[in-house]
């Protein structure tokens, strides 16, 4: 279907931070798809893992137990706030699972009117009817009504009063991206996230964090909520989880997930052996000693270089973001993005609010950053 418009560029192979066209043109990939290829292209360890699994078993469905799946879920829990994991195949399915879980939680506690969720302006949670109803962004809604009831939206202004004002007896939870991705690379303040956690505790609301884009090491910690030293009740993840293999997960505490009893939710493919083999191998790498420290170091180096560019070019309005999810706010982003990829072979992604998004693989080093900066500079000139 023509949902993506005209597409003229095709890559036929990839290695590490680079992509190649049929006529052997080389591109530096600072988009990672859309913040997906966390370990770059064709990572040898991931290839080994999926190859091994593909020769043994592809699929059995969730009707049968799977020790690898359980082991992987346990490791995700050990390294996060979570007690339980539901495996999905994409980000929006993880969001759906979380929304259902919030509603089910209060329903099971006989607080059946408590079923509304607060969301934030500029949010992106996916393209399903529930997700577009939740994020209330006109750009994604036109023609797709009727929408789902049960979402109240507040400004994304790091002001806890905005949230307080939207709370009623019916408010069951808050859904937030710790760093807004599509909306223009806008991080929530650490102070605000702490206040939000407190408010949720006080008002008996569940905190549902969407780290589909900023999670799995992109912020320099395994999950960006760790920077605020808080714990969500529910966490939606996808994108970087499989470094390009289509998979996702919804993580939750025991308190919330215990009502998702047999028969309440399901997925044919979620947690399929192939995805588990890739997901486990990605996690091995992210948890390797110093891996996240290196992500943090290189992201600070990139940040510094971008700040220097901003001082030199009037075209740049602001540098923002966190870790390796950074945004260059410009006056005319499309023109510059075209220059970047057409003339200088640097791949970036546009985001809302005139932002050029940089989401390189987490394995980049200084050479890659310097190369990207040279290409951005040329494009600006
Ligand atoms: C991409 C994204 C989604 C949707 O994920 P899909 O895999 O496209 O369904 C949801 N939330 C955030 C923050 C995202 O970046």
Coordinates of C-alpha atoms and ligand atoms in Angstrom, one line a residue:
X1 CA 0.0 0.0 0.0
X2 CA 1.3 3.5 -0.7
X3 CA 1.6 4.3 3.1
X4 CA 5.2 5.2 2.8
X5 CA 5.1 7.4 -0.3
X6 CA 7.9 7.1 -2.9
X7 CA 11.1 5.5 -1.8
X8 CA 14.2 5.8 -4.0
X9 CA 17.1 4.4 -1.9
X10 CA 17.7 0.7 -1.5
X11 CA 20.3 -1.0 0.5
X12 CA 21.3 -4.6 -0.2
X13 CA 23.8 -5.2 2.6
X14 CA 25.0 -3.8 5.9
X15 CA 28.0 -4.2 8.2
X16 CA 28.4 -2.6 11.5
X17 CA 27.5 1.1 11.2
X18 CA 27.5 1.1 7.4
X19 CA 24.9 0.3 4.7
X20 CA 25.6 -0.5 1.0
X21 CA 23.7 0.0 -2.2
X22 CA 23.8 -2.3 -5.2
X23 CA 26.3 -0.1 -6.9
X24 CA 28.5 -0.3 -3.8
X25 CA 27.8 3.2 -2.4
X26 CA 28.5 3.3 1.3
X27 CA 26.3 5.1 3.8
X28 CA 27.0 5.9 7.4
X29 CA 23.9 4.8 9.3
X30 CA 22.9 7.2 12.1
X31 CA 19.3 6.2 12.1
X32 CA 19.5 2.4 12.7
X33 CA 16.3 1.9 10.8
X34 CA 14.2 3.9 13.3
X35 CA 16.4 3.4 16.4
X36 CA 16.3 -0.3 15.9
X37 CA 19.7 -1.8 15.0
X38 CA 21.2 -1.4 18.4
X39 CA 24.2 -3.6 17.6
X40 CA 24.6 -2.4 14.1
X41 CA 24.0 -4.4 10.9
X42 CA 24.8 -8.1 10.6
X43 CA 26.4 -8.4 14.0
X44 CA 28.4 -11.7 13.9
X45 CA 27.2 -12.8 17.4
X46 CA 23.5 -12.3 16.5
X47 CA 24.0 -14.1 13.2
X48 CA 25.6 -17.0 15.1
X49 CA 22.7 -17.1 17.6
X50 CA 19.9 -17.0 15.1
X51 CA 21.7 -19.5 12.7
X52 CA 22.0 -22.0 15.5
X53 CA 18.4 -21.7 16.5
X54 CA 17.1 -21.7 12.9
X55 CA 18.6 -25.1 12.4
X56 CA 17.0 -26.5 15.5
X57 CA 13.4 -25.1 15.9
X58 CA 11.5 -22.1 14.6
X59 CA 8.1 -22.2 16.2
X60 CA 5.9 -24.1 18.5
X61 CA 3.5 -21.4 19.8
X62 CA 2.8 -20.4 23.4
X63 CA 0.8 -23.6 23.9
X64 CA 4.0 -25.3 24.9
X65 CA 6.7 -24.4 27.4
X66 CA 10.0 -23.0 26.3
X67 CA 12.9 -23.0 28.7
X68 CA 14.9 -20.5 26.5
X69 CA 11.9 -18.1 26.6
X70 CA 11.6 -18.5 30.3
X71 CA 15.3 -18.0 30.9
X72 CA 15.3 -14.8 28.7
X73 CA 12.3 -13.5 30.6
X74 CA 14.0 -14.1 33.9
X75 CA 17.1 -12.2 32.7
X76 CA 14.9 -9.3 31.6
X77 CA 13.3 -9.2 35.1
X78 CA 16.7 -9.6 36.9
X79 CA 17.9 -6.5 35.1
X80 CA 14.8 -4.3 35.5
X81 CA 12.0 -3.5 38.0
X82 CA 9.9 -6.3 36.5
X83 CA 8.6 -9.6 37.8
X84 CA 6.8 -10.7 34.6
X85 CA 7.2 -10.4 30.8
X86 CA 4.7 -10.7 28.0
X87 CA 6.4 -11.1 24.6
X88 CA 5.1 -9.3 21.6
X89 CA 6.3 -8.7 18.0
X90 CA 6.3 -5.0 17.9
X91 CA 6.1 -1.8 19.9
X92 CA 2.4 -1.1 19.5
X93 CA 1.5 -4.6 20.7
X94 CA 3.5 -3.9 23.9
X95 CA 1.5 -0.7 24.4
X96 CA -1.8 -2.6 23.9
X97 CA -0.7 -5.2 26.5
X98 CA 0.1 -2.4 29.0
X99 CA -3.2 -0.6 28.4
X100 CA -5.2 -3.8 28.9
X101 CA -3.2 -4.5 32.0
X102 CA -4.0 -1.2 33.6
X103 CA -7.7 -1.6 32.9
X104 CA -7.7 -5.2 34.1
X105 CA -5.9 -4.3 37.3
X106 CA -8.6 -1.9 38.6
X107 CA -11.3 -4.1 37.2
X108 CA -10.0 -7.0 39.2
X109 CA -9.8 -4.9 42.4
X110 CA -13.5 -3.9 41.9
X111 CA -12.7 -0.3 41.1
X112 CA -14.4 -0.6 37.7
X113 CA -14.8 3.1 37.1
X114 CA -11.0 3.6 37.3
X115 CA -10.2 3.0 33.7
X116 CA -8.8 6.3 32.2
X117 CA -5.2 6.9 31.3
X118 CA -3.4 10.2 31.2
X119 CA -1.1 10.7 28.1
X120 CA 1.1 13.6 26.9
X121 CA 1.0 15.9 24.0
X122 CA 3.6 15.0 21.3
X123 CA 3.6 11.4 22.4
X124 CA 3.9 8.5 20.0
X125 CA 2.8 5.0 21.0
X126 CA 2.2 3.4 17.7
X127 CA -0.5 3.2 15.0
X128 CA -3.2 0.9 16.3
X129 CA -6.6 2.4 17.1
X130 CA -5.8 2.3 20.8
X131 CA -2.4 3.9 20.3
X132 CA -3.7 6.7 18.1
X133 CA -6.6 7.3 20.5
X134 CA -4.1 7.5 23.4
X135 CA -1.6 9.9 21.7
X136 CA -4.3 12.1 20.2
X137 CA -2.0 13.4 17.4
X138 CA -4.2 14.7 14.5
X139 CA -1.5 13.7 12.0
X140 CA -2.1 10.0 12.6
X141 CA -5.9 10.1 13.2
X142 CA -7.6 11.7 10.2
X143 CA -10.1 9.3 8.7
X144 CA -9.7 6.5 11.3
X145 CA -12.5 7.3 13.7
X146 CA -14.4 6.3 15.8
X147 CA -11.6 6.4 18.4
X148 CA -11.3 4.6 21.7
X149 CA -12.5 6.4 24.8
X150 CA -10.5 6.5 28.1
X151 CA -7.5 8.8 27.5
X152 CA -7.0 12.3 28.8
X153 CA -4.1 14.4 27.5
X154 CA -1.9 16.9 29.2
X155 CA 1.0 19.1 27.9
X156 CA 4.5 17.6 27.9
X157 CA 5.9 20.5 29.9
X158 CA 7.6 18.8 32.9
X159 CA 5.1 20.5 35.1
X160 CA 3.5 18.1 37.6
X161 CA 0.6 20.5 38.1
X162 CA -0.5 19.8 34.5
X163 CA -0.9 16.1 35.4
X164 CA -2.5 16.8 38.8
X165 CA -5.1 19.0 37.1
X166 CA -6.1 16.1 34.8
X167 CA -6.6 13.5 37.6
X168 CA -10.2 12.4 38.5
X169 CA -11.6 9.4 40.4
X170 CA -11.5 7.6 37.1
X171 CA -7.8 8.0 36.4
X172 CA -6.1 4.6 36.5
X173 CA -2.7 5.4 35.1
X174 CA -0.2 7.6 33.3
X175 CA 1.5 6.6 30.0
X176 CA 4.7 8.4 29.2
X177 CA 7.8 8.2 27.0
X178 CA 10.8 9.1 29.2
X179 CA 12.3 10.6 26.0
X180 CA 9.7 11.5 23.3
X181 CA 11.0 10.1 20.0
X182 CA 8.7 10.9 17.1
X183 CA 7.5 14.0 18.9
X184 CA 10.9 15.7 18.5
X185 CA 13.5 14.0 20.9
X186 CA 12.2 15.7 24.0
X187 CA 13.4 14.1 27.3
X188 CA 11.3 14.4 30.4
X189 CA 13.1 16.0 33.3
X190 CA 14.4 13.6 35.9
X191 CA 12.8 15.7 38.6
X192 CA 9.4 15.5 36.8
X193 CA 9.7 11.7 36.5
X194 CA 10.4 11.5 40.2
X195 CA 7.3 13.7 41.0
X196 CA 5.2 11.6 38.6
X197 CA 6.2 8.4 40.4
X198 CA 5.2 10.0 43.7
X199 CA 2.0 11.3 42.4
X200 CA 1.0 7.9 41.0
X201 CA 1.7 6.3 44.4
X202 CA -0.3 8.9 46.2
X203 CA -3.3 8.8 43.8
X204 CA -3.3 5.0 43.4
X205 CA -2.4 5.2 39.7
X206 CA -0.1 2.9 37.6
X207 CA 2.9 4.4 35.9
X208 CA 3.3 3.0 32.4
X209 CA 6.5 3.9 30.7
X210 CA 7.1 3.6 26.9
X211 CA 10.8 2.9 26.2
X212 CA 10.2 1.4 22.9
X213 CA 12.6 3.9 21.3
X214 CA 14.8 5.0 24.2
X215 CA 15.2 1.7 25.9
X216 CA 17.7 -1.1 25.6
X217 CA 20.8 0.9 26.2
X218 CA 20.1 3.9 24.0
X219 CA 20.2 6.3 26.9
X220 CA 23.4 5.0 28.3
X221 CA 21.6 2.9 30.9
X222 CA 19.7 -0.3 30.1
X223 CA 16.5 1.7 30.5
X224 CA 16.3 5.5 30.7
X225 CA 13.9 5.4 33.8
X226 CA 17.0 4.3 35.7
X227 CA 18.4 7.9 35.4
X228 CA 15.6 9.1 37.5
X229 CA 16.0 6.3 40.0
X230 CA 12.3 5.4 39.7
X231 CA 10.5 2.2 38.8
X232 CA 7.5 2.0 36.5
X233 CA 4.7 -0.5 37.1
X234 CA 4.6 -1.4 33.4
X235 CA 7.2 -0.9 30.7
X236 CA 6.7 -1.3 26.9
X237 CA 9.8 -2.1 24.9
X238 CA 10.6 -3.1 21.3
X239 CA 12.9 -1.6 18.6
X240 CA 16.4 -2.0 20.1
X241 CA 15.4 -5.3 21.9
X242 CA 16.2 -7.4 18.8
X243 CA 18.6 -5.1 16.9
X244 CA 16.5 -5.6 13.7
X245 CA 14.6 -8.8 14.5
X246 CA 10.9 -7.9 14.8
X247 CA 10.0 -8.4 18.5
X248 CA 8.9 -6.5 21.6
X249 CA 7.8 -7.1 25.2
X250 CA 5.7 -5.7 27.9
X251 CA 7.3 -5.9 31.4
X252 CA 5.4 -5.5 34.6
X253 CA 5.5 -5.9 38.4
X254 CA 3.8 -8.9 40.0
X255 CA 1.3 -6.6 41.6
X256 CA -0.1 -5.6 38.2
X257 CA 0.6 -8.6 36.1
X258 CA -1.0 -11.2 38.4
X259 CA -4.5 -10.4 37.0
X260 CA -3.4 -11.3 33.5
X261 CA -4.5 -14.9 34.1
X262 CA -4.7 -17.7 31.6
X263 CA -6.9 -16.8 28.6
X264 CA -6.9 -13.0 29.2
X265 CA -4.3 -12.1 26.6
X266 CA -2.2 -13.8 24.0
X267 CA 0.1 -13.7 20.9
X268 CA 0.7 -16.4 18.3
X269 CA 4.3 -15.4 17.7
X270 CA 5.3 -13.5 20.8
X271 CA 8.4 -15.0 22.3
X272 CA 9.0 -17.2 19.4
X273 CA 12.3 -19.3 19.5
X274 CA 14.0 -17.2 16.8
X275 CA 13.2 -13.9 18.5
X276 CA 14.3 -15.3 21.9
X277 CA 17.6 -16.4 20.4
X278 CA 18.3 -12.9 19.0
X279 CA 16.9 -11.1 22.1
X280 CA 19.1 -13.1 24.4
X281 CA 22.2 -12.5 22.3
X282 CA 21.4 -8.7 22.2
X283 CA 21.1 -8.7 26.0
X284 CA 24.4 -10.6 26.4
X285 CA 26.1 -7.8 24.5
X286 CA 24.3 -4.9 26.3
X287 CA 25.1 -6.4 29.7
X288 CA 28.8 -7.1 28.9
X289 CA 31.1 -5.2 31.2
X290 CA 31.6 -1.6 30.1
X291 CA 29.2 -1.7 27.2
X292 CA 26.7 0.8 28.6
X293 CA 29.5 2.9 30.0
X294 CA 31.0 3.1 26.5
X295 CA 27.5 4.2 25.1
X296 CA 27.4 6.9 27.7
X297 CA 30.9 8.1 26.9
X298 CA 30.4 8.1 23.1
X299 CA 27.1 9.9 23.5
X300 CA 28.7 12.7 25.5
X301 CA 31.4 13.0 22.9
X302 CA 28.7 13.3 20.1
X303 CA 26.7 15.8 22.2
X304 CA 29.9 17.9 22.7
X305 CA 30.5 17.9 18.9
X306 CA 26.9 18.9 18.1
X307 CA 27.1 21.7 20.6
X308 CA 30.2 23.0 18.8
X309 CA 28.3 22.8 15.5
X310 CA 25.4 24.7 17.0
X311 CA 27.8 27.6 17.9
X312 CA 29.0 27.7 14.3
X313 CA 25.7 27.4 12.4
X314 CA 22.8 29.8 12.8
X315 CA 20.7 27.1 11.1
X316 CA 20.8 25.0 14.3
X317 CA 18.3 26.2 16.9
X318 CA 18.9 23.6 19.6
X319 CA 20.6 20.3 20.4
X320 CA 18.5 18.0 22.6
X321 CA 17.9 14.5 23.7
X322 CA 19.8 12.0 25.8
X323 CA 22.4 9.2 25.2
X324 CA 22.4 8.1 21.6
X325 CA 18.9 9.5 20.9
X326 CA 19.8 13.1 20.0
X327 CA 17.9 15.8 18.0
X328 CA 19.2 18.7 16.0
X329 CA 16.4 21.3 15.9
X330 CA 16.8 23.3 12.8
X331 CA 14.9 25.9 10.9
X332 CA 14.3 23.7 7.8
X333 CA 15.1 20.1 8.6
X334 CA 13.9 18.4 5.4
X335 CA 16.3 20.3 3.2
X336 CA 19.3 19.4 5.4
X337 CA 18.3 15.8 5.8
X338 CA 18.2 15.5 2.0
X339 CA 21.6 17.0 1.7
X340 CA 22.9 14.6 4.4
X341 CA 21.8 11.5 2.6
X342 CA 21.9 12.5 -1.1
X343 CA 25.2 14.4 -1.1
X344 CA 27.0 13.1 2.0
X345 CA 25.7 9.6 2.5
X346 CA 24.7 10.1 6.1
X347 CA 21.4 8.5 7.2
X348 CA 19.3 10.4 9.8
X349 CA 15.6 10.5 10.5
X350 CA 13.3 13.5 10.8
X351 CA 11.2 13.9 13.9
X352 CA 8.5 16.3 15.0
X353 CA 9.2 20.0 15.8
X354 CA 11.7 20.5 13.0
X355 CA 14.2 18.0 14.5
X356 CA 16.8 15.9 12.7
X357 CA 17.0 12.7 14.8
X358 CA 20.3 10.9 15.4
X359 CA 19.9 7.3 16.6
X360 CA 23.1 5.5 15.6
X361 CA 23.9 1.9 16.5
X362 CA 25.2 1.7 20.1
X363 CA 28.5 0.3 18.9
X364 CA 29.7 3.6 17.3
X365 CA 33.2 4.9 18.1
X366 CA 34.9 8.3 17.8
X367 CA 35.8 7.7 14.2
X368 CA 32.1 7.3 13.3
X369 CA 31.2 10.4 15.3
X370 CA 33.9 12.5 13.6
X371 CA 32.8 11.2 10.2
X372 CA 29.1 12.0 10.9
X373 CA 30.0 15.5 12.2
X374 CA 32.0 16.2 9.0
X375 CA 29.0 15.1 6.9
X376 CA 26.6 17.2 8.9
X377 CA 28.9 20.2 8.5
X378 CA 29.2 19.7 4.8
X379 CA 25.4 19.5 4.6
X380 CA 24.9 22.6 6.6
X381 CA 27.4 24.5 4.5
Ligands
LIG1 C1 8.1 3.1 17.3 C2 7.4 3.4 18.6 C3 6.2 2.7 18.9 C4 5.5 1.8 18.0 O1 6.3 0.7 17.7 P1 6.0 -0.3 16.4 O2 7.0 -1.4 16.5 O3 6.1 0.5 15.2 O4 4.6 -0.8 16.6 C5 5.6 3.0 20.1 N1 6.2 3.9 21.0 C6 7.4 4.5 20.7 C7 8.0 5.5 21.7 C8 8.0 4.3 19.5 O5 9.2 4.9 19.2

